[in-house]
CSV table of C-alpha atoms in Angstrom, one decimal:
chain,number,residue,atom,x,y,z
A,507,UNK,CA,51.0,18.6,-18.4
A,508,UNK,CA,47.4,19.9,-18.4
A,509,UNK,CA,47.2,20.0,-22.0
A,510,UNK,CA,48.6,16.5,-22.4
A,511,UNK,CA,45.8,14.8,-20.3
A,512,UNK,CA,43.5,17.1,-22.2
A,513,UNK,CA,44.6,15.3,-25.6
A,514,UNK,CA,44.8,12.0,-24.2
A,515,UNK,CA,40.5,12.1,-22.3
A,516,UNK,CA,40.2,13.6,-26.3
A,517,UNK,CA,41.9,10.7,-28.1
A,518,UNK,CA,39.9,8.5,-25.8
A,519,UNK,CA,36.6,10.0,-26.6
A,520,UNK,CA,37.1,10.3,-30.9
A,521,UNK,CA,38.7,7.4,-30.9
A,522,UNK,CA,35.9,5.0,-32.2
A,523,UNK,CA,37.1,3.4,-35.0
A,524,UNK,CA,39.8,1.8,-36.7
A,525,UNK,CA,42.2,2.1,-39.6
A,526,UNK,CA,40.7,-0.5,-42.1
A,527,UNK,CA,37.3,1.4,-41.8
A,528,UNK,CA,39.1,4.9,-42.4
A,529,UNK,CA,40.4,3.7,-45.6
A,530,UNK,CA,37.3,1.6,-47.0
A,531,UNK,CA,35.0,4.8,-46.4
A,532,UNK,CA,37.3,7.4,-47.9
A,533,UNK,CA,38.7,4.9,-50.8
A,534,UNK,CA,34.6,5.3,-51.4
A,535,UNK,CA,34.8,9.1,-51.5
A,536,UNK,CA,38.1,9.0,-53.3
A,537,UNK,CA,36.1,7.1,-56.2
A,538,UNK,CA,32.9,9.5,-56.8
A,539,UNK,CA,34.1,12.6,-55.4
A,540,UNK,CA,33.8,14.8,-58.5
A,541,UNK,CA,33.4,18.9,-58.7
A,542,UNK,CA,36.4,19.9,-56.6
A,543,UNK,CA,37.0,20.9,-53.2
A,544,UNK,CA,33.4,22.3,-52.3
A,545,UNK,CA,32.0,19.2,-53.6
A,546,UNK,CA,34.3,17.4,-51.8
A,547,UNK,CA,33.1,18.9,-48.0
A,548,UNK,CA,29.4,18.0,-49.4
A,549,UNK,CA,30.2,14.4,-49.9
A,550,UNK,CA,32.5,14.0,-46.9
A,551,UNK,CA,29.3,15.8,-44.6
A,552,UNK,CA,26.9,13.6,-46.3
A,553,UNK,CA,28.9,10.2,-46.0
A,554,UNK,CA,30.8,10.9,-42.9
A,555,UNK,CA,28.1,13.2,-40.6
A,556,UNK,CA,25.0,12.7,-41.9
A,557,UNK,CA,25.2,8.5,-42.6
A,558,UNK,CA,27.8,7.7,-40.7
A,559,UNK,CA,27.8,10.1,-37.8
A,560,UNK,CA,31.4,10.1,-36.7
A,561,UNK,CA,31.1,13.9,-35.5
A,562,UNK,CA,28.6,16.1,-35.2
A,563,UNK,CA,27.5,18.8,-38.0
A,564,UNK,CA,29.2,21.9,-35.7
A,565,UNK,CA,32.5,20.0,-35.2
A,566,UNK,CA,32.3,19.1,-39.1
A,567,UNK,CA,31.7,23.2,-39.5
A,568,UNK,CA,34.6,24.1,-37.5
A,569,UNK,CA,37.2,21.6,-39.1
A,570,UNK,CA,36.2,22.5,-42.3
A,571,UNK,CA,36.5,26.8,-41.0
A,572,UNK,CA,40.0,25.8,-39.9
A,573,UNK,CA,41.0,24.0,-43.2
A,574,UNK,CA,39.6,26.6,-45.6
A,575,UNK,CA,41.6,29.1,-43.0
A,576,UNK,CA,45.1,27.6,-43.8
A,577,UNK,CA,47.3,27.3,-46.8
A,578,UNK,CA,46.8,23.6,-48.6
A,579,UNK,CA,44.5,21.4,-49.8
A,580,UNK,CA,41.5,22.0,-47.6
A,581,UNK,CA,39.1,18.7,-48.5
A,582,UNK,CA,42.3,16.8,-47.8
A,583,UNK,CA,42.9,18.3,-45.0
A,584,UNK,CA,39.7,18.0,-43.5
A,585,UNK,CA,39.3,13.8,-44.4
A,586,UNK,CA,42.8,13.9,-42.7
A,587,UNK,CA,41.6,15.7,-40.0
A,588,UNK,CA,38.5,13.3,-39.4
A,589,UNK,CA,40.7,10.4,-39.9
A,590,UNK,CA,42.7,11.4,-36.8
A,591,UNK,CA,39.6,12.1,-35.1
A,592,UNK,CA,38.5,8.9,-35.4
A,593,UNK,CA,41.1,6.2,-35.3
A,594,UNK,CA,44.1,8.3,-34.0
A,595,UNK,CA,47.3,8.6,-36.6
A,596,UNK,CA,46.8,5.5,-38.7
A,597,UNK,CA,43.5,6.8,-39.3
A,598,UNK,CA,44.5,10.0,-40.8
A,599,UNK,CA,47.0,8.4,-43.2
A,600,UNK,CA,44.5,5.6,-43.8
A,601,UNK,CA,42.0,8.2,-45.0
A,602,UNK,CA,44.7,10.3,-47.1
A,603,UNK,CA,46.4,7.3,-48.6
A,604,UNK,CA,42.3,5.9,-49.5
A,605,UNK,CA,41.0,9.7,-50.4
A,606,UNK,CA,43.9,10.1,-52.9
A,607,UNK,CA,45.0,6.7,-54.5
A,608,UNK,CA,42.2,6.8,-57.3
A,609,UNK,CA,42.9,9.8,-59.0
A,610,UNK,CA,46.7,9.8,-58.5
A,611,UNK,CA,46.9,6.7,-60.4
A,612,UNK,CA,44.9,7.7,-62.8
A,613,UNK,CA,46.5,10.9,-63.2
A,614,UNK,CA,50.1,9.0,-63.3
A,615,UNK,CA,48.7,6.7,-65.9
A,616,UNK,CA,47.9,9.6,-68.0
A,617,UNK,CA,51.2,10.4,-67.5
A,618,UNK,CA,52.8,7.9,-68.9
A,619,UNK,CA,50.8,7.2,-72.0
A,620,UNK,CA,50.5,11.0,-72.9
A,621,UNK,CA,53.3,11.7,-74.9
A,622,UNK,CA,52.1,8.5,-77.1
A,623,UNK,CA,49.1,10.1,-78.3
A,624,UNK,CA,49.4,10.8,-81.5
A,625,UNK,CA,47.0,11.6,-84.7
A,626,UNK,CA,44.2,14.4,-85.4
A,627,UNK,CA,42.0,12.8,-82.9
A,628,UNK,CA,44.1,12.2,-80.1
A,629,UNK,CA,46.1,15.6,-80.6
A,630,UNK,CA,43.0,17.6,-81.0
A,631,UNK,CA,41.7,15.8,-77.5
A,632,UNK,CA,45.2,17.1,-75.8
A,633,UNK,CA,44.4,20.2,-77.5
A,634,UNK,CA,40.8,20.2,-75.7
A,635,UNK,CA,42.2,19.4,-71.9
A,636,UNK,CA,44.7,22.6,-72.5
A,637,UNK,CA,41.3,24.5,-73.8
A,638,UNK,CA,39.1,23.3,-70.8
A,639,UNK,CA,41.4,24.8,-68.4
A,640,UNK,CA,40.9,28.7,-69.7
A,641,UNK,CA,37.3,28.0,-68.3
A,642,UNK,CA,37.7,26.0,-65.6
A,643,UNK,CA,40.2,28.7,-64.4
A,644,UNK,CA,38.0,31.8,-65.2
A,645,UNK,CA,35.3,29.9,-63.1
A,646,UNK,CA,37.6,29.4,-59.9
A,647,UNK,CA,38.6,33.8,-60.8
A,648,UNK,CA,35.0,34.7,-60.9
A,649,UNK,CA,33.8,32.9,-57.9
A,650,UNK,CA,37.1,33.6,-55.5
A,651,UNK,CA,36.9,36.9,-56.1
A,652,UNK,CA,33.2,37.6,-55.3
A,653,UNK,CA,33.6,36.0,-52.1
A,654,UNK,CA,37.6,37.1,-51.3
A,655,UNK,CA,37.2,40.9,-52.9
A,656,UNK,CA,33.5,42.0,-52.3
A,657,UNK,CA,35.1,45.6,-51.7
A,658,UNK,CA,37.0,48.4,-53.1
A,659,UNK,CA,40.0,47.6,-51.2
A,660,UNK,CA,40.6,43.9,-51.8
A,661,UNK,CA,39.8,44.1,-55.3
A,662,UNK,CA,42.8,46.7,-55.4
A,663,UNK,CA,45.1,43.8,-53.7
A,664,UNK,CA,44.2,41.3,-56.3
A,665,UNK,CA,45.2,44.4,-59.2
A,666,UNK,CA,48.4,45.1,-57.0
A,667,UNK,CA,49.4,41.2,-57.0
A,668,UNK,CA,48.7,41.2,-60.8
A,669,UNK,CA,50.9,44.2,-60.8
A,670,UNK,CA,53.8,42.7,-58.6
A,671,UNK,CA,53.5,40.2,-61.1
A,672,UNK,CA,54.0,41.5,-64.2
A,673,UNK,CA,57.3,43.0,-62.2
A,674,UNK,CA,58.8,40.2,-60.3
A,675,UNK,CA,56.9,36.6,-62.1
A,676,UNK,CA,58.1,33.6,-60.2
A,677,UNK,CA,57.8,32.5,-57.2
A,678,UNK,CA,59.5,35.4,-55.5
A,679,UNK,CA,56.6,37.4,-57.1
A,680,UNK,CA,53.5,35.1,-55.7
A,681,UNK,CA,55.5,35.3,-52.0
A,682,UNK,CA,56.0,38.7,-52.3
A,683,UNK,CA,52.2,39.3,-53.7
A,684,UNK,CA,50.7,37.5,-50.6
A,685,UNK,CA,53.3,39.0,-47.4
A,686,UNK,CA,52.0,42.7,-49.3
A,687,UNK,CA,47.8,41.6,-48.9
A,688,UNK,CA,48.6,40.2,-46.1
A,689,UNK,CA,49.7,43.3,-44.3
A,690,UNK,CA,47.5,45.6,-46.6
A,691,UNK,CA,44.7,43.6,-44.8
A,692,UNK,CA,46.3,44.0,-41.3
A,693,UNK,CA,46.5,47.6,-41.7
A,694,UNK,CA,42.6,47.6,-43.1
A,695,UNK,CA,41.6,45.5,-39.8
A,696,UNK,CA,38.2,44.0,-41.1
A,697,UNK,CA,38.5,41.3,-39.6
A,698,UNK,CA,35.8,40.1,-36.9
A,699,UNK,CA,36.9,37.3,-34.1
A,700,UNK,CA,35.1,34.4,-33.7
A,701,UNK,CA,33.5,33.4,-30.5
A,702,UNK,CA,35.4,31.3,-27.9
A,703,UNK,CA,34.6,27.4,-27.1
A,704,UNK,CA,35.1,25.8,-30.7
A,705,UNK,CA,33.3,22.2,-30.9
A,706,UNK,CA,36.5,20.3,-32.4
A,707,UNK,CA,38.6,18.7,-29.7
A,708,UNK,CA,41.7,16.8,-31.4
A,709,UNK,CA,44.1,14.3,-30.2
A,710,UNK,CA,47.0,16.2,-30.8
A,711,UNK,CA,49.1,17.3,-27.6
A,712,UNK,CA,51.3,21.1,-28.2
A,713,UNK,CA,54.3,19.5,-28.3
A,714,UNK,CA,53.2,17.7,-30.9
A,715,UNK,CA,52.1,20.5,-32.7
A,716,UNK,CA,55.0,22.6,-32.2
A,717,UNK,CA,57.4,19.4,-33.8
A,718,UNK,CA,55.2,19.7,-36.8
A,719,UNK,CA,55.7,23.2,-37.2
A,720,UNK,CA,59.2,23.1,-36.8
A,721,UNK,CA,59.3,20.1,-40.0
A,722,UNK,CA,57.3,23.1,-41.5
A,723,UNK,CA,59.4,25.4,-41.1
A,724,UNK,CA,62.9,23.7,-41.4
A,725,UNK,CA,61.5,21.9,-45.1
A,726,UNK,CA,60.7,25.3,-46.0
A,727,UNK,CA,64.0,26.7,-45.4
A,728,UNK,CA,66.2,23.7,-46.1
A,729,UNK,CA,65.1,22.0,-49.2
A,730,UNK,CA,66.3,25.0,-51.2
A,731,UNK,CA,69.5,24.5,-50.1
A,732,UNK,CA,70.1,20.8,-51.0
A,733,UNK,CA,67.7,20.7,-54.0
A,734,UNK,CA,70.7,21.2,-56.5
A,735,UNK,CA,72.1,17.8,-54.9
A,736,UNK,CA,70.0,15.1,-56.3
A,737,UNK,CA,66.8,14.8,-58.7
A,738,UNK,CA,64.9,13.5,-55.8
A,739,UNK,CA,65.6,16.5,-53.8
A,740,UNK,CA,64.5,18.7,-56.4
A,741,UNK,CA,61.3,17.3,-56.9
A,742,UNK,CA,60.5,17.3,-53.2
A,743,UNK,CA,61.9,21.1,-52.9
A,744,UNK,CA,59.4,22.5,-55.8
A,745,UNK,CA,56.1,20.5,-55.2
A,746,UNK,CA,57.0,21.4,-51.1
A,747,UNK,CA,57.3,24.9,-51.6
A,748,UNK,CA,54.1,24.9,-53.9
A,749,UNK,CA,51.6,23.1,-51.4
A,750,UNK,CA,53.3,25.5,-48.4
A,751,UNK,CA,51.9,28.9,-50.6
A,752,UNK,CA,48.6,27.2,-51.8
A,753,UNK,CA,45.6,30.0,-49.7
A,754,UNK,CA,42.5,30.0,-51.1
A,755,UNK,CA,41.9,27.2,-53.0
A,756,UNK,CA,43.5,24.2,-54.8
A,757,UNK,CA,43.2,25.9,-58.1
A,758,UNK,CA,46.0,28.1,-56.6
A,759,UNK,CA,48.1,25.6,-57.0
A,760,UNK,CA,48.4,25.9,-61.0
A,761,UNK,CA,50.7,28.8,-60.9
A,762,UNK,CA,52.4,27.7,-58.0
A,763,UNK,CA,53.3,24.1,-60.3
A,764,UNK,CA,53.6,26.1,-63.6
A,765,UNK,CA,56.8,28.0,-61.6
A,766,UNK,CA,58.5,25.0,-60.7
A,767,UNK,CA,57.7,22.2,-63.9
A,768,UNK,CA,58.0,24.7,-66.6
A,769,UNK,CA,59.9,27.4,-66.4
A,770,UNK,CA,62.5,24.8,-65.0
A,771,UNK,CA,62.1,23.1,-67.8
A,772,UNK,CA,60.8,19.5,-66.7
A,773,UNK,CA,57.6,20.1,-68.7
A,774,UNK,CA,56.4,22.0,-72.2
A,775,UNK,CA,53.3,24.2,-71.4
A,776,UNK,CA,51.5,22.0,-73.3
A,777,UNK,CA,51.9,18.9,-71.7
A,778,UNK,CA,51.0,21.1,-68.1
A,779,UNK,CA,47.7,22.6,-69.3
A,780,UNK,CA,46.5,18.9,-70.7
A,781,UNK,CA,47.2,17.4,-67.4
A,782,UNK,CA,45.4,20.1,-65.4
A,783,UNK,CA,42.7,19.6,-67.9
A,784,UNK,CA,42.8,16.0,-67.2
A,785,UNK,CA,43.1,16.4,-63.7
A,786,UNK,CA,39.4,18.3,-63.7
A,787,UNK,CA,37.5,14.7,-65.4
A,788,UNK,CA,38.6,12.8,-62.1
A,789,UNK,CA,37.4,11.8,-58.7
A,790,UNK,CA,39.8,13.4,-55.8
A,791,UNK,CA,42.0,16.0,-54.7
A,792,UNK,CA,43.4,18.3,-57.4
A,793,UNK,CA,46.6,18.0,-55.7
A,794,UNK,CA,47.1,14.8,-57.4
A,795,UNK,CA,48.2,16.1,-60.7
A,796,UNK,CA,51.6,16.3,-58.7
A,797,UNK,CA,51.1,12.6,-59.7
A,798,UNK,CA,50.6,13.6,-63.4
A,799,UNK,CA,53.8,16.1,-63.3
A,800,UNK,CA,56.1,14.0,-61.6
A,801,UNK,CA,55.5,11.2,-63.2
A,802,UNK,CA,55.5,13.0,-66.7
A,803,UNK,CA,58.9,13.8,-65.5
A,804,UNK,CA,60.6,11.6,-63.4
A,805,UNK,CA,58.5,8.3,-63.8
A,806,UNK,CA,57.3,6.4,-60.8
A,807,UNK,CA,59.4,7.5,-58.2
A,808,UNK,CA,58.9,11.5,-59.5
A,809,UNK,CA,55.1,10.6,-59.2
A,810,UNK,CA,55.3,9.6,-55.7
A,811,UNK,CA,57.8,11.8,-54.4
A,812,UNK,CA,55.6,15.0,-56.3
A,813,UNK,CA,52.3,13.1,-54.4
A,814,UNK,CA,53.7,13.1,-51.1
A,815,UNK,CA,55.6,16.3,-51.2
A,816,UNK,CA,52.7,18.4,-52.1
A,817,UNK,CA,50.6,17.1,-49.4
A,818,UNK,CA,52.9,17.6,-46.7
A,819,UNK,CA,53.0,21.3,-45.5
A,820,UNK,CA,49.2,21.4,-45.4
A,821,UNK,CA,48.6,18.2,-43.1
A,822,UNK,CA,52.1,19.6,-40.9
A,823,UNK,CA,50.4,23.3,-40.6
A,824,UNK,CA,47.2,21.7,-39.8
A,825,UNK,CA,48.5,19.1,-37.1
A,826,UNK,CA,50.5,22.5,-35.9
A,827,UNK,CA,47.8,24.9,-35.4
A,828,UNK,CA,45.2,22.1,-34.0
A,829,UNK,CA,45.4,22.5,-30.4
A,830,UNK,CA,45.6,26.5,-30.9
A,831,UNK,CA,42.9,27.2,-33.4
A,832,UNK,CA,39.9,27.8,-30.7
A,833,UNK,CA,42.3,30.6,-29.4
A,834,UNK,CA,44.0,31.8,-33.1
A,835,UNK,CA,40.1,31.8,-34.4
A,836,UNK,CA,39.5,34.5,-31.8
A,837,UNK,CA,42.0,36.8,-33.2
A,838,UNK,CA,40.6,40.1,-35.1
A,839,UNK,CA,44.0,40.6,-36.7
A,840,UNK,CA,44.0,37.0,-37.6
A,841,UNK,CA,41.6,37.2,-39.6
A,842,UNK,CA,42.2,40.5,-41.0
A,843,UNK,CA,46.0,38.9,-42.3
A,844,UNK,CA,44.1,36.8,-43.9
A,845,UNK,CA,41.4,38.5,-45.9
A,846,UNK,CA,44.5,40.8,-47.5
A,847,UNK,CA,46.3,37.4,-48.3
A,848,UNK,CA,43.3,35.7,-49.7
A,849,UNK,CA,42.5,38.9,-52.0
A,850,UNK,CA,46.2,38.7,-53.1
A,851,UNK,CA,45.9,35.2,-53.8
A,852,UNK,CA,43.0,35.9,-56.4
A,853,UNK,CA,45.1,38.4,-58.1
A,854,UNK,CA,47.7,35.4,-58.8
A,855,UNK,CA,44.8,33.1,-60.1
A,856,UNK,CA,44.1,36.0,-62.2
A,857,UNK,CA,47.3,36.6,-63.6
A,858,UNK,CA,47.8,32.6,-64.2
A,859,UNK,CA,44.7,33.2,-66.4
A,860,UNK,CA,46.3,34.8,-68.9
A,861,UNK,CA,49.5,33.4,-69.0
A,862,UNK,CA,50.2,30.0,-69.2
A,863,UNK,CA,46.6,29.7,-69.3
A,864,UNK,CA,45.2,31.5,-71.8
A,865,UNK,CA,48.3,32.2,-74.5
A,866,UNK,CA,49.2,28.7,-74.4
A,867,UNK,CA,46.0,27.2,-75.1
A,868,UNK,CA,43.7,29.9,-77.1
A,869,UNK,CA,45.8,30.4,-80.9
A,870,UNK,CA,42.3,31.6,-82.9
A,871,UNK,CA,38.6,32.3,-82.6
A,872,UNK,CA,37.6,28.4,-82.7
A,873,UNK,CA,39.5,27.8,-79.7
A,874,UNK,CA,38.2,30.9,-77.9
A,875,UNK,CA,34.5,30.0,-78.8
A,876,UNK,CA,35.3,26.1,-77.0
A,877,UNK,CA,36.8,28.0,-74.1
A,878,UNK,CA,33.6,30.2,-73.6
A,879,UNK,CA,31.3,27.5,-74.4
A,880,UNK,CA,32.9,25.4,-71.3
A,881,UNK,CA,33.0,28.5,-68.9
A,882,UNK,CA,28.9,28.9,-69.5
A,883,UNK,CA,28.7,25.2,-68.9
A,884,UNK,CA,30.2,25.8,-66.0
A,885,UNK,CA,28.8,28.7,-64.9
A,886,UNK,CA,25.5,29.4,-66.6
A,887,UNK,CA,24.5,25.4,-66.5
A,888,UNK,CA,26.1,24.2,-63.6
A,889,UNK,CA,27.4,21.1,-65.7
A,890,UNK,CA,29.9,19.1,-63.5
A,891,UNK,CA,33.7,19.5,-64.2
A,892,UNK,CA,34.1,16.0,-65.4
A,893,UNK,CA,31.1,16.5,-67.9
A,894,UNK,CA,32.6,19.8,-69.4
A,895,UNK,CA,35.8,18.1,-69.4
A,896,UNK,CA,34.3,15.7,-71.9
A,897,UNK,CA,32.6,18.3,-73.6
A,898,UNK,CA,36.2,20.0,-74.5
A,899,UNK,CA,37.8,17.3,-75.5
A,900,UNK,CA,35.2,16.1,-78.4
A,901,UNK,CA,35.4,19.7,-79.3
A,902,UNK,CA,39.5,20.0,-79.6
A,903,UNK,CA,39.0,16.5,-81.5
A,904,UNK,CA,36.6,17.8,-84.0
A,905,UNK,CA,38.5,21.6,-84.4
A,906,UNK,CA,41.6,19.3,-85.3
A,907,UNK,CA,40.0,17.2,-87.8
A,908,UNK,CA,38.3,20.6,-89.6
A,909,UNK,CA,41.7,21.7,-89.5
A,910,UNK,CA,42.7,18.7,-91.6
């Protein structure tokens, strides 16, 4: 009863705002929002703490600590998490409906006018999106692991998930890959607590939180068993179970999606790799290539059901954990589960790398020398995503046309 007043004097303090603001100020973000996730937080603190000021810079810190903390999109989750903060529930679909639309429909478009691409020039673009991703990939591997495996023993997690890998690929593998860092990190208990007495108060009661982590949980479980009874269910089954296992980052999410669209056989590996290529030249989430795959597949309805699907675990885990993180935060061993998990969840980036990354899209030198020209783009210039996406897809153009 306590912890239900609590959440309503919260919901009455946050509560400044209203749904139709929500949407117009992340639609905004949703349209320039280039670079990926940690570009993302930057615009979002810029627009929505520093103009705006609908929370202050330590509750912005601790939402965004949280988001990065749990499996799923984390710049979604965090412009969800504001959204509730400040215009209750329509808020936070308001500002992941407005944060989302632009590249999903761009990404859907692509979709649908992909397979009609046809000629040196427009081939040898295709060609470049599959190319751009070796780098764009290598970039995400470099960084994560400098920050996720600064020492001796997490670096030998990410080898051992590789190695689990090349054993059991699938999904079974990646589960498997992260339960084993997970523990391996328990047992090396590095993790350090945080202090008591967070800044983010949220108007979200326990019971609340506990219904979202039973969805969670029952989703999880239960999908698998009806996804052989319609094509709808299957499609909500695969891009489900993919957002539930995303830790680390949304590039994660590649070999999570190459599992369920091509070794099932909905896409070529070709037509994957071009839309995560194209996915990197827009605004938004990186989730929203589920808009790209499902349409691809499926058509409309596969585009939306992908969408929605994908997003889901993340914003249920989040809206579950809110009214415990000041406690869960505090936990040594918390934190020590998840510096094994995160160290295994490079290893699968890793492995994605090579293959379908690299052996679908590299066939000869040329293509190699693209690929390494992007990654020092990336890397050595700091050229945005979008640019280097560009860049990549002149360069497959004009490698086709040598190639007569």
């Amino acid at each position: 009863m306590r912890r239900n007043v609590e959440a309503d004097q919260a919901e009455a303090a946050h509560l400044r705002g209203h749904p139709k603001e929500v949407f117009a100020t992340f639609l905004k973000l949703g349209l320039m929002s280039f670079g990926g996730p940690v570009a993302h937080l930057g615009y979002f603190r810029d627009e929505l703490v520093i103009r705006r000021r609908w929370l202050s810079d330590s509750a912005y810190a601790e939402l965004v600590a949280l988001c990065q903390f749990l499996p799923g999109p984390a710049s979604s989750q965090v412009g969800f998490a504001i959204g509730l903060l400040r215009a209750g529930w329509l808020g936070a679909l308001a500002a992941f409906a407005a944060f989302t639309l632009p590249s999903a429909v761009v990404l859907f478009a692509f979709a649908m006018t992909a397979t009609r691409i046809s000629g040196p020039v427009g081939t040898g673009v295709l060609h470049g999106l599959k190319i751009v991703a070796v780098a764009i990939v290598a970039q995400a591997v470099w960084g994560m692991a400098r920050n996720l495996c600064p020492d001796r023993e997490r670096a030998g997690i990410a080898v051992l998930a590789v190695v689990m890998l090349a054993i059991l690929p699938g999904t079974l593998g990646m589960m498997g890959a992260i339960t084993v860092g997970a523990l391996v990190g328990l047992a090396l208990g590095r993790g350090i607590g945080a202090p008591r007495g967070g800044d983010v108060i949220v108007p979200v009661s326990r019971r609340v939180a506990g219904f979202a982590l039973f969805i969670f949980v029952a989703l999880l479980v239960c999908l698998p068993l009806v996804a052989g009874q319609g094509q709808g269910l299957a499609i909500l089954d695969s891009f489900f179970r993919a957002g539930a296992l995303v830790f680390g980052g949304g590039h994660v999410v590649l070999p999570l999606l190459e599992t369920e669209v091509v070794q099932s056989g909905w896409m070529t590996p070709d037509a994957f790799l071009a839309g995560y290529g194209a996915a990197q030249a827009v605004p938004g989430p990186l989730f929203t290539i589920a808009a790209y795959l499902g349409g691809g597949a499926y058509g409309l309805a596969g585009a939306v059901i992908a969408t929605f699907a994908i997003f889901l675990p993340g914003f249920l885990v989040l809206i579950g954990v809110l009214p415990f993180w000041d406690r869960f935060r505090s936990m040594a061993r918390a934190q020590s589960l998840m510096q094994g998990a995160n160290a295994a969840v490079v290893g699968i980036l890793g492995a994605a790398l090579y293959a379908p990354v690299f052996t679908n899209a590299i066939s000869d030198m040329s293509d190699f020398a693209l690929a390494l020209v992007c990654f020092v783009l990336l890397t050595a210039w700091k050229v945005p995503p979008w640019g280097v996406v560009i860049v990549a897809a002149l360069g497959g153009a004009g490698l086709m046309l040598m190639r007569g």
